[in-house]
Short mmCIF file of C-alpha atoms in Angstrom, two decimals:
data_model
loop_
_atom_site.label_atom_id
_atom_site.label_comp_id
_atom_site.label_asym_id
_atom_site.label_seq_id
_atom_site.Cartn_x
_atom_site.Cartn_y
_atom_site.Cartn_z
CA UNK A 24 91.33 97.51 113.54
CA UNK A 25 92.31 93.54 113.05
CA UNK A 26 92.46 89.63 114.64
CA UNK A 27 95.64 88.29 115.31
CA UNK A 28 97.08 86.28 112.75
CA UNK A 29 97.30 82.47 113.20
CA UNK A 30 100.99 80.80 113.88
CA UNK A 31 101.35 79.72 110.03
CA UNK A 32 99.80 82.88 109.04
CA UNK A 33 102.76 84.79 110.80
CA UNK A 34 105.27 82.33 109.48
CA UNK A 35 103.93 83.07 105.67
CA UNK A 36 103.52 86.49 106.35
CA UNK A 37 106.94 87.10 107.61
CA UNK A 38 108.90 85.42 105.13
CA UNK A 39 107.37 87.10 102.00
CA UNK A 40 107.75 90.32 103.89
CA UNK A 41 111.43 89.37 104.62
CA UNK A 42 111.85 88.72 100.24
CA UNK A 43 110.60 91.79 99.75
CA UNK A 44 112.81 93.60 101.73
CA UNK A 45 116.22 91.15 100.35
CA UNK A 46 114.51 92.56 96.34
CA UNK A 47 115.03 96.19 97.55
CA UNK A 48 111.61 96.98 98.57
CA UNK A 49 110.77 99.98 102.10
CA UNK A 50 109.58 96.77 104.33
CA UNK A 51 109.90 97.36 108.32
CA UNK A 52 110.73 94.02 109.75
CA UNK A 53 110.94 92.57 113.66
CA UNK A 54 112.27 94.94 116.09
CA UNK A 55 112.48 94.87 119.64
CA UNK A 56 113.45 98.52 119.38
CA UNK A 57 109.79 100.20 121.02
CA UNK A 58 108.00 96.91 121.31
CA UNK A 59 105.76 95.65 124.90
CA UNK A 60 107.79 93.35 125.40
CA UNK A 61 110.50 94.19 123.83
CA UNK A 62 112.20 90.55 123.86
CA UNK A 63 111.04 87.52 122.15
CA UNK A 64 107.46 89.63 120.68
CA UNK A 65 109.62 92.16 119.59
CA UNK A 66 112.29 89.74 117.46
CA UNK A 67 109.35 88.02 115.81
CA UNK A 68 106.14 89.89 115.87
CA UNK A 69 105.39 91.61 112.90
CA UNK A 70 105.47 95.16 112.69
CA UNK A 71 101.96 96.85 112.76
CA UNK A 72 102.36 99.64 110.30
CA UNK A 73 100.89 98.04 107.45
CA UNK A 74 97.34 96.21 106.94
CA UNK A 75 97.54 92.08 106.41
CA UNK A 76 94.69 89.52 105.92
CA UNK A 77 92.96 90.32 109.13
CA UNK A 78 93.36 93.97 108.75
CA UNK A 79 95.05 95.98 111.23
CA UNK A 80 96.02 99.88 109.67
CA UNK A 81 94.19 99.98 107.02
CA UNK A 82 93.83 103.13 107.01
CA UNK A 83 90.13 103.55 105.03
CA UNK A 84 88.65 106.60 105.82
CA UNK A 85 85.60 105.18 105.29
CA UNK A 86 85.47 102.45 108.57
CA UNK A 87 83.63 105.22 110.59
CA UNK A 88 80.07 104.72 112.75
CA UNK A 89 77.78 102.30 111.82
CA UNK A 90 80.35 100.78 108.92
CA UNK A 91 80.18 96.48 109.14
CA UNK A 92 83.66 95.39 108.73
CA UNK A 93 83.98 92.13 107.88
CA UNK A 94 87.72 89.92 108.76
CA UNK A 95 88.55 86.52 108.22
CA UNK A 96 88.93 84.45 111.91
CA UNK A 97 92.31 82.75 112.00
CA UNK A 98 93.29 82.87 115.98
CA UNK A 99 91.64 81.33 118.51
CA UNK A 100 89.29 83.91 119.82
CA UNK A 101 90.29 85.72 117.30
CA UNK A 102 92.13 88.48 119.49
CA UNK A 103 90.63 91.63 118.31
CA UNK A 104 92.50 95.30 118.99
CA UNK A 105 92.25 99.09 117.78
CA UNK A 106 93.82 102.00 117.78
CA UNK A 107 95.13 105.36 115.73
CA UNK A 108 92.35 106.83 115.27
CA UNK A 109 91.25 109.18 112.33
CA UNK A 110 89.42 113.00 112.58
CA UNK A 111 90.42 113.62 108.88
CA UNK A 112 92.08 111.64 106.08
CA UNK A 113 91.99 111.61 101.90
CA UNK A 114 91.72 108.62 99.89
CA UNK A 115 95.52 108.32 99.76
CA UNK A 116 96.89 109.63 103.34
CA UNK A 117 99.98 110.25 101.32
CA UNK A 118 102.01 111.59 104.09
CA UNK A 119 102.45 108.95 106.46
CA UNK A 120 99.69 109.96 108.70
CA UNK A 121 96.26 111.83 108.90
CA UNK A 122 94.56 113.91 111.70
CA UNK A 123 95.47 111.57 114.76
CA UNK A 124 93.24 112.06 117.66
CA UNK A 125 91.95 110.36 120.58
CA UNK A 126 88.64 107.92 120.94
CA UNK A 127 86.40 105.57 122.24
CA UNK A 128 85.89 102.77 120.12
CA UNK A 129 82.39 100.90 120.36
CA UNK A 130 81.69 97.63 118.80
CA UNK A 131 79.50 94.17 118.48
CA UNK A 132 80.67 91.67 116.81
CA UNK A 133 79.25 88.79 115.04
CA UNK A 134 80.77 85.78 113.92
CA UNK A 135 79.78 83.72 110.54
CA UNK A 136 81.41 80.95 111.13
CA UNK A 137 82.63 79.02 107.78
CA UNK A 138 81.84 81.90 105.92
CA UNK A 139 85.41 83.15 104.97
CA UNK A 140 86.54 79.49 104.31
CA UNK A 141 83.75 78.45 102.20
CA UNK A 142 83.79 81.85 100.40
CA UNK A 143 87.61 82.07 100.41
CA UNK A 144 87.90 84.93 101.79
CA UNK A 145 90.80 86.54 101.92
CA UNK A 146 91.01 89.71 103.42
CA UNK A 147 88.81 92.50 104.79
CA UNK A 148 85.65 93.45 102.71
CA UNK A 149 83.53 95.78 104.39
CA UNK A 150 79.55 97.57 103.96
CA UNK A 151 77.30 100.07 105.33
CA UNK A 152 73.59 100.58 104.68
CA UNK A 153 73.79 104.60 104.94
CA UNK A 154 76.03 107.47 103.52
CA UNK A 155 79.40 107.39 105.55
CA UNK A 156 79.46 110.95 105.86
CA UNK A 157 77.11 113.66 104.07
CA UNK A 158 76.45 113.25 100.09
CA UNK A 159 78.39 116.67 99.95
CA UNK A 160 81.78 115.04 101.57
CA UNK A 161 81.61 112.30 99.85
CA UNK A 162 80.82 113.88 96.56
CA UNK A 163 82.25 117.17 96.60
CA UNK A 164 80.31 120.04 95.60
CA UNK A 165 83.30 121.98 94.52
CA UNK A 166 86.88 120.11 93.65
CA UNK A 167 90.01 120.87 91.86
CA UNK A 168 91.61 117.94 90.07
CA UNK A 169 94.96 117.24 88.58
CA UNK A 170 96.35 114.01 87.25
CA UNK A 171 99.11 111.94 87.09
CA UNK A 172 100.63 108.64 84.72
CA UNK A 173 103.11 106.12 84.90
CA UNK A 174 105.12 108.18 82.89
CA UNK A 175 108.13 109.81 84.77
CA UNK A 176 108.98 113.23 84.44
CA UNK A 177 111.39 113.07 82.63
CA UNK A 178 109.88 110.48 79.98
CA UNK A 179 110.37 107.39 80.09
CA UNK A 180 107.14 105.08 81.24
CA UNK A 181 106.97 102.29 83.53
CA UNK A 182 104.18 101.00 81.90
CA UNK A 183 101.37 99.78 84.54
CA UNK A 184 102.93 101.52 87.69
CA UNK A 185 100.15 102.66 89.44
CA UNK A 186 102.62 103.89 92.02
CA UNK A 187 104.29 105.78 90.03
CA UNK A 188 100.87 107.70 88.57
CA UNK A 189 99.39 108.46 91.98
CA UNK A 190 102.65 110.43 92.99
CA UNK A 191 102.33 111.87 89.42
CA UNK A 192 98.86 112.66 91.03
CA UNK A 193 99.81 114.16 94.09
CA UNK A 194 102.94 116.16 92.97
CA UNK A 195 100.77 117.90 89.92
CA UNK A 196 98.21 118.92 93.20
CA UNK A 197 101.57 120.21 95.49
CA UNK A 198 102.42 122.42 92.22
CA UNK A 199 99.13 124.00 92.54
CA UNK A 200 98.88 124.28 96.04
CA UNK A 201 101.84 125.97 96.06
CA UNK A 202 100.00 128.61 93.03
CA UNK A 203 97.54 129.17 95.82
CA UNK A 204 100.39 130.33 98.43
CA UNK A 205 101.27 126.89 100.32
CA UNK A 206 104.79 125.56 100.95
CA UNK A 207 105.12 122.49 99.97
CA UNK A 208 105.40 120.54 102.68
CA UNK A 209 102.02 122.51 104.19
CA UNK A 210 100.68 121.18 100.35
CA UNK A 211 101.93 117.64 101.17
CA UNK A 212 99.89 117.78 104.15
CA UNK A 213 96.60 119.17 102.65
CA UNK A 214 96.42 115.77 100.57
CA UNK A 215 97.21 113.52 103.43
CA UNK A 216 94.43 114.65 105.14
CA UNK A 217 92.48 115.82 102.46
CA UNK A 218 93.03 114.93 98.74
CA UNK A 219 91.04 111.48 97.86
CA UNK A 220 92.59 109.64 94.96
CA UNK A 221 91.15 107.91 92.71
CA UNK A 222 92.28 105.16 90.00
CA UNK A 223 91.06 106.91 86.74
CA UNK A 224 91.32 103.43 84.50
CA UNK A 225 93.60 100.59 84.17
CA UNK A 226 93.32 99.14 80.72
CA UNK A 227 94.82 101.80 78.83
CA UNK A 228 98.29 100.44 78.65
CA UNK A 229 101.32 101.29 79.20
CA UNK A 230 99.59 104.09 81.17
CA UNK A 231 97.73 103.91 84.11
CA UNK A 232 96.04 107.00 85.13
CA UNK A 233 95.31 108.44 88.70
CA UNK A 234 92.84 111.52 89.85
CA UNK A 235 93.72 113.74 92.79
CA UNK A 236 90.19 115.30 93.34
CA UNK A 237 90.85 118.18 96.39
CA UNK A 238 87.39 119.25 97.57
CA UNK A 239 86.94 123.47 97.68
CA UNK A 240 84.91 123.36 100.74
CA UNK A 241 88.00 122.57 103.28
CA UNK A 242 89.41 126.24 102.74
CA UNK A 243 87.09 128.80 104.92
CA UNK A 244 87.26 132.14 102.98
#
C-alpha cells in the first residue's frame, strides 16, 4: 500500500538507487520490460519491489484489517494504490515471497493536513488499538528459536552487520528444519511464511544478534 512520490522525490529516489547500483548493490533500475505502459513510464518509473517513504511494497504482516497506516503525502491527490495481499508471512519474508492471495481491500482515508511536515515524518508509521491477531499467534505458546551473529561461517567478524546476523539465524533455522525432515527448499519457504526475525541486540559490538522464532503450532500432528 502506498502513495505516489512527487517529481522531486522521484528524481531523488532514482538518483540514490542508481548510486547504490553503481556501488554494486542489488537494485532493480527502471525497465520497460513488463511495464504498463512500457515506453515513458517503464523507462523512468520506479520499480515497485522496495518500500519507500510513501509506502509501497512494505510487507509488514501487522498491516491487516483494523490497522491505521500513516503516509506522508508527496503528490497532488496522493494517488493511493495497493496490491500483493498475503495470507501468511513471517516477520522476515526471507525467500522473496509469502503466501500470496486474492483479496478485496476496504480502506477509509483521513487527511491530517500539514502533520508530516510539522512533525518531520519521513516514512510510513502505523498503529492499532487491539490485537492484530489472537495473542496466541502474536506471542506463540510454543516456539523454537535459533540465533545469528555478525560473524561469517568461516569465522570472520563483519562488525555491526545486521544482514549477516539475520542470514545466519535463518541458516541455522533451515538446518534445524532439515533435522526434522524438511528439504532445504521447504525449510526456506517455511522461514518466509512462518518464522519471525527479532533483532535481539544492537549494542554489544562488534556483533549484532538476531533471533529467528519458529512457532511450533504451525505444524499439525
